Short mmCIF file of C-alpha atoms in Angstrom, two decimals:
data_model
loop_
_atom_site.label_atom_id
_atom_site.label_comp_id
_atom_site.label_asym_id
_atom_site.label_seq_id
_atom_site.Cartn_x
_atom_site.Cartn_y
_atom_site.Cartn_z
CA MET A 1 -12.85 15.78 -13.29
CA ALA A 2 -12.11 16.70 -9.67
CA SER A 3 -13.55 14.26 -7.16
CA LEU A 4 -13.76 13.55 -3.45
CA ARG A 5 -13.65 10.05 -1.98
CA LEU A 6 -15.60 8.82 1.01
CA THR A 7 -14.72 5.44 2.51
CA ALA A 8 -16.25 3.92 5.62
CA ALA A 9 -16.56 0.72 7.60
CA CYS A 10 -18.97 0.07 10.44
CA PRO A 11 -21.24 -2.57 12.01
CA ASP A 12 -23.86 -3.54 9.45
CA ARG A 13 -27.49 -2.52 9.97
CA VAL A 14 -30.66 -1.85 8.02
CA GLY A 15 -30.83 1.58 6.38
CA LEU A 16 -27.10 2.21 6.30
CA ILE A 17 -26.76 2.70 2.54
CA ALA A 18 -29.94 4.77 2.46
CA ALA A 19 -28.65 7.07 5.18
CA VAL A 20 -25.36 7.73 3.39
CA THR A 21 -26.81 8.17 -0.08
CA ARG A 22 -29.59 10.37 1.28
CA PHE A 23 -26.98 12.60 2.92
CA ILE A 24 -25.13 12.87 -0.38
CA ALA A 25 -28.30 13.53 -2.42
CA GLU A 26 -29.65 16.14 -0.01
CA HIS A 27 -26.51 18.21 -0.61
CA GLY A 28 -26.56 17.79 -4.39
CA GLY A 29 -23.78 15.20 -4.45
CA TRP A 30 -23.20 13.32 -7.71
CA ILE A 31 -21.89 9.78 -7.13
CA THR A 32 -19.61 8.70 -9.99
CA GLU A 33 -18.47 5.41 -8.45
CA ALA A 34 -19.92 3.30 -5.65
CA ALA A 35 -18.87 0.02 -4.07
CA GLN A 36 -20.18 -1.81 -1.01
CA HIS A 37 -19.51 -5.08 0.75
CA SER A 38 -21.36 -6.73 3.60
CA ASP A 39 -19.34 -9.34 5.52
CA PRO A 40 -21.73 -11.81 7.16
CA THR A 41 -18.95 -13.37 9.21
CA SER A 42 -17.88 -10.21 11.02
CA GLY A 43 -21.19 -8.38 10.68
CA TRP A 44 -19.43 -5.35 9.23
CA PHE A 45 -20.27 -3.23 6.22
CA PHE A 46 -17.73 -1.52 3.94
CA MET A 47 -18.30 1.23 1.40
CA ARG A 48 -16.45 3.51 -0.99
CA TYR A 49 -18.01 6.43 -2.85
CA GLU A 50 -16.40 8.74 -5.37
CA LEU A 51 -18.20 12.09 -5.75
CA ARG A 52 -17.95 14.93 -8.23
CA ALA A 53 -16.31 17.72 -6.28
CA ASP A 54 -18.19 20.45 -8.17
CA SER A 55 -21.54 18.91 -7.18
CA LEU A 56 -21.02 19.51 -3.46
CA PRO A 57 -21.06 22.78 -1.51
CA TRP A 58 -17.81 21.94 0.29
CA ASP A 59 -14.22 20.93 -0.22
CA ALA A 60 -12.81 17.80 1.47
CA GLN A 61 -12.49 19.52 4.84
CA GLY A 62 -16.07 20.78 4.67
CA LEU A 63 -17.35 17.33 3.72
CA ARG A 64 -15.57 15.85 6.74
CA ALA A 65 -17.25 18.34 9.06
CA ALA A 66 -20.69 17.83 7.52
CA PHE A 67 -20.50 14.02 7.46
CA ALA A 68 -19.10 13.62 11.00
CA PRO A 69 -22.49 13.50 12.83
CA LEU A 70 -23.76 10.71 10.57
CA ALA A 71 -20.47 8.84 10.97
CA ARG A 72 -20.79 9.03 14.76
CA GLU A 73 -24.39 7.80 14.63
CA TYR A 74 -23.33 4.65 12.78
CA ALA A 75 -19.99 4.19 14.63
CA MET A 76 -18.02 4.43 11.40
CA GLU A 77 -14.33 4.16 10.78
CA TRP A 78 -14.21 6.59 7.87
CA ARG A 79 -12.10 8.82 5.68
CA VAL A 80 -12.63 11.66 3.20
CA SER A 81 -9.87 12.45 0.70
CA ASP A 82 -9.42 14.78 -2.24
CA ALA A 83 -8.50 12.74 -5.31
CA GLY A 84 -6.75 15.76 -6.77
CA VAL A 85 -4.18 15.98 -3.97
CA PRO A 86 -1.34 13.49 -4.65
CA ARG A 87 -0.11 11.36 -1.78
CA ARG A 88 3.51 11.78 -0.73
CA VAL A 89 5.28 8.43 -1.10
CA VAL A 90 8.76 7.50 0.11
CA LEU A 91 10.32 4.49 -1.63
CA MET A 92 12.75 2.24 0.24
CA ALA A 93 15.03 -0.34 -1.35
CA SER A 94 18.20 -2.37 -0.85
CA ARG A 95 20.17 -3.82 -3.79
CA GLU A 96 17.50 -5.38 -6.03
CA PRO A 97 16.55 -2.73 -8.62
CA HIS A 98 13.50 -4.14 -10.40
CA CYS A 99 10.70 -2.91 -8.12
CA LEU A 100 12.29 0.49 -7.53
CA ALA A 101 13.00 1.02 -11.23
CA ASP A 102 9.44 0.02 -12.12
CA LEU A 103 7.84 2.41 -9.63
CA LEU A 104 10.16 5.24 -10.68
CA TYR A 105 9.08 4.74 -14.29
CA ARG A 106 5.38 4.58 -13.40
CA TRP A 107 5.77 7.75 -11.29
CA ARG A 108 7.65 9.72 -13.95
CA SER A 109 5.25 8.65 -16.71
CA GLY A 110 2.25 9.71 -14.63
CA GLU A 111 0.81 6.20 -14.56
CA LEU A 112 0.92 6.28 -10.76
CA PRO A 113 0.22 9.85 -9.64
CA PHE A 114 2.00 10.58 -6.37
CA ASP A 115 4.62 12.98 -5.06
CA LEU A 116 8.03 11.37 -4.56
CA PRO A 117 10.17 13.34 -2.08
CA CYS A 118 12.99 10.78 -1.78
CA VAL A 119 14.33 7.24 -1.95
CA ILE A 120 15.90 5.63 1.13
CA ALA A 121 18.18 2.59 0.86
CA ASN A 122 20.41 0.62 3.19
CA HIS A 123 22.97 0.14 0.39
CA PRO A 124 24.32 2.73 -2.08
CA ASP A 125 23.90 0.48 -5.14
CA LEU A 126 20.66 2.03 -6.44
CA ALA A 127 21.65 5.69 -6.13
CA GLU A 128 22.04 5.94 -9.92
CA TYR A 129 18.40 4.90 -10.43
CA ALA A 130 17.13 7.73 -8.25
CA ALA A 131 19.59 10.18 -9.81
CA ALA A 132 18.37 9.31 -13.31
CA TYR A 133 14.92 10.54 -12.29
CA GLY A 134 16.18 13.51 -10.27
CA VAL A 135 14.96 12.07 -6.96
CA PRO A 136 16.96 12.67 -3.73
CA PHE A 137 18.62 9.48 -2.52
CA HIS A 138 19.49 8.80 1.13
CA HIS A 139 21.87 5.98 2.00
CA VAL A 140 21.17 4.80 5.55
CA PRO A 141 23.25 1.69 6.31
CA VAL A 142 21.81 -0.72 8.85
CA GLY A 143 24.43 -2.35 11.06
CA ARG A 144 24.15 -5.70 12.77
CA SER A 145 24.27 -4.54 16.38
CA GLU A 146 21.15 -3.45 18.21
CA ILE A 147 22.59 0.03 18.77
CA ALA A 148 23.45 0.41 15.08
CA ARG A 149 19.98 -0.72 14.02
CA ARG A 150 18.31 1.63 16.48
CA GLU A 151 20.35 4.57 15.17
CA ALA A 152 19.67 3.64 11.55
CA PHE A 153 15.92 3.41 11.96
CA ALA A 154 15.83 6.60 13.97
CA ARG A 155 17.41 8.23 10.91
CA VAL A 156 14.89 6.50 8.61
CA ARG A 157 12.00 7.82 10.68
CA GLU A 158 13.51 11.29 10.64
CA LEU A 159 13.75 11.23 6.83
CA ILE A 160 10.19 9.94 6.43
CA ASP A 161 8.82 12.59 8.77
CA ARG A 162 10.83 15.32 7.09
CA ALA A 163 9.40 14.21 3.74
CA GLU A 164 5.89 14.48 5.23
CA ALA A 165 5.16 11.09 3.69
CA ASP A 166 1.63 9.69 3.60
CA THR A 167 2.88 6.29 2.45
CA VAL A 168 6.10 4.28 2.61
CA VAL A 169 6.74 1.55 0.03
CA LEU A 170 9.30 -1.17 0.71
CA ALA A 171 10.36 -1.93 -2.87
CA ARG A 172 12.40 -4.99 -1.90
CA TYR A 173 13.85 -3.32 1.19
CA MET A 174 15.43 -6.37 2.73
CA GLN A 175 15.37 -5.30 6.36
CA ILE A 176 12.93 -6.05 9.17
CA LEU A 177 11.44 -2.81 10.46
CA PRO A 178 11.34 -2.35 14.26
CA PRO A 179 7.90 -2.72 15.86
CA ALA A 180 7.79 0.94 16.92
CA LEU A 181 8.19 2.06 13.31
CA CYS A 182 5.49 -0.35 12.13
CA GLU A 183 3.08 0.92 14.77
CA HIS A 184 3.83 4.61 14.13
CA TYR A 185 3.01 4.24 10.41
CA ALA A 186 0.33 1.56 10.77
CA GLY A 187 -1.65 1.16 7.56
CA ARG A 188 0.82 3.35 5.68
CA ILE A 189 3.77 1.02 4.99
CA ILE A 190 3.39 -1.28 1.98
CA ASN A 191 5.73 -4.20 1.32
CA ILE A 192 6.24 -6.58 -1.58
CA HIS A 193 7.13 -10.11 -0.51
CA HIS A 194 8.45 -12.49 -3.14
CA SER A 195 6.19 -15.42 -2.33
CA PHE A 196 2.49 -16.24 -2.27
CA LEU A 197 1.96 -15.67 1.45
CA PRO A 198 1.41 -17.31 3.84
CA SER A 199 3.60 -19.85 2.03
CA PHE A 200 7.37 -19.37 2.30
CA ALA A 201 7.47 -16.36 4.60
CA GLY A 202 10.83 -14.98 5.68
CA ALA A 203 14.15 -15.20 3.85
CA ARG A 204 14.99 -16.95 0.54
CA PRO A 205 11.41 -17.85 -0.47
CA TYR A 206 12.41 -18.83 -4.02
CA HIS A 207 14.89 -21.33 -2.60
CA GLN A 208 12.17 -22.64 -0.29
CA ALA A 209 9.79 -22.97 -3.23
CA ALA A 210 12.36 -24.81 -5.34
CA GLU A 211 13.08 -27.24 -2.53
CA ARG A 212 9.36 -27.89 -2.08
CA GLY A 213 8.85 -28.46 -5.80
CA VAL A 214 5.87 -26.14 -6.18
CA LYS A 215 4.26 -25.57 -9.59
CA LEU A 216 3.20 -21.99 -8.86
CA ILE A 217 5.22 -19.16 -7.35
CA GLY A 218 3.86 -15.75 -6.53
CA ALA A 219 4.24 -12.38 -4.90
CA THR A 220 2.26 -10.63 -2.18
CA CYS A 221 1.72 -6.93 -1.57
CA HIS A 222 0.74 -6.32 2.05
CA TYR A 223 0.73 -3.76 4.82
CA VAL A 224 3.63 -4.03 7.22
CA THR A 225 3.03 -4.95 10.84
CA ALA A 226 5.33 -6.02 13.65
CA ASP A 227 4.62 -9.65 12.68
CA LEU A 228 7.01 -10.57 9.88
CA ASP A 229 5.29 -10.97 6.48
CA ALA A 230 1.93 -11.34 8.22
CA GLY A 231 0.23 -7.97 7.68
CA PRO A 232 -3.09 -7.42 5.86
CA ILE A 233 -2.80 -8.54 2.23
CA ILE A 234 -3.64 -6.04 -0.53
CA GLU A 235 -2.83 -7.94 -3.73
CA GLN A 236 -1.34 -11.24 -4.91
CA ASP A 237 -0.55 -13.01 -8.16
CA VAL A 238 1.21 -16.16 -9.38
CA VAL A 239 3.14 -17.56 -12.32
CA ARG A 240 3.49 -21.23 -13.29
CA VAL A 241 6.90 -22.88 -13.03
CA GLN A 242 8.20 -26.23 -14.27
CA HIS A 243 10.07 -29.09 -12.65
CA ASP A 244 13.24 -28.20 -14.58
CA ASP A 245 13.25 -24.50 -13.60
CA SER A 246 16.26 -23.59 -11.49
CA VAL A 247 16.22 -21.18 -8.57
CA ASP A 248 17.57 -18.53 -10.95
CA ASP A 249 14.63 -19.20 -13.25
CA LEU A 250 12.22 -18.79 -10.35
CA VAL A 251 13.85 -15.49 -9.39
CA ARG A 252 13.64 -14.24 -12.99
CA LEU A 253 9.99 -15.24 -13.38
CA GLY A 254 9.11 -13.93 -9.94
CA ARG A 255 10.53 -10.47 -10.54
CA ASP A 256 7.90 -9.68 -13.15
CA VAL A 257 5.13 -10.77 -10.78
CA GLU A 258 6.61 -8.72 -7.94
CA LYS A 259 6.63 -5.55 -10.02
CA SER A 260 3.05 -5.84 -11.22
CA VAL A 261 1.65 -6.89 -7.84
CA LEU A 262 3.39 -4.02 -6.04
CA ALA A 263 2.22 -1.47 -8.62
CA ARG A 264 -1.39 -2.68 -8.38
CA GLY A 265 -1.31 -2.76 -4.61
CA LEU A 266 0.09 0.77 -4.44
CA ARG A 267 -2.53 2.01 -6.92
CA TYR A 268 -5.35 0.55 -4.83
CA HIS A 269 -3.91 2.22 -1.74
CA LEU A 270 -3.46 5.60 -3.43
CA GLU A 271 -7.02 5.50 -4.76
CA ASP A 272 -8.48 4.67 -1.31
CA ARG A 273 -9.69 1.30 -2.53
CA VAL A 274 -8.31 -0.65 0.45
CA LEU A 275 -10.16 -0.83 3.77
CA ILE A 276 -8.32 -2.62 6.57
CA HIS A 277 -10.35 -4.65 9.02
CA GLY A 278 -8.29 -6.53 11.59
CA ASN A 279 -5.70 -8.52 9.66
CA LYS A 280 -7.78 -8.61 6.48
CA THR A 281 -8.61 -6.12 3.77
CA VAL A 282 -11.58 -5.27 1.60
CA VAL A 283 -10.24 -4.12 -1.78
CA PHE A 284 -12.64 -2.37 -4.16
CA SER A 285 -10.42 -2.94 -7.20
#
């Protein structure tokens, strides 16, 4: 059934839910899913409504225009989206295939509904994975010098813009994005980091975990910011490890967690279930 989604965040106050639901009801809107959260620490209120599209007199654009006065009255940060219009997602990878292969499968099978215009990688190793699914593959090597990096990421931005991407997913793309790129696509770049952040940020987290002797390792799906591995967290999970597990064992166990965490985090993002507030998120999972 076709549906429209309304998400909003604003300073909390009495009558907020009543005002929004009254607006929906007065125009014949049928709410099929509703979620709210009041944060007493920040004093903010978060909401997500899914509405039957055929119950309203407008499409998504019309709903935006009609809801705008109420949103201004309550100083909302808000969004209306049409659930029937797939997001355009660009996948980026390096040499590790597991996350890319998993997302390609979920895309082709229809489990994760999005449009996939291309895959971008800084190594050519995974071209065969994209080719197997008929997806254009762009190899953009990233050199070590500042000039080479600047040229490479200018090309990356060109490809993303040409693809008209709504979302960029770093499926184990082992490069640090320049701050300008992070800011330009703020809230639209999703990364999978192979540790339970904030523990073991940066490079070689499985080696760090092995050296520390932890009993749990994990993975973190988060939005990318200019601060390395410190963006708002969308989803996390862990797996238990033993004292006699080697680093290779940790890598093997961690890969399964990485795939599932990234897929869940991307699903929440595509379904407008994630509201960013500062460096935190509210996730209506």
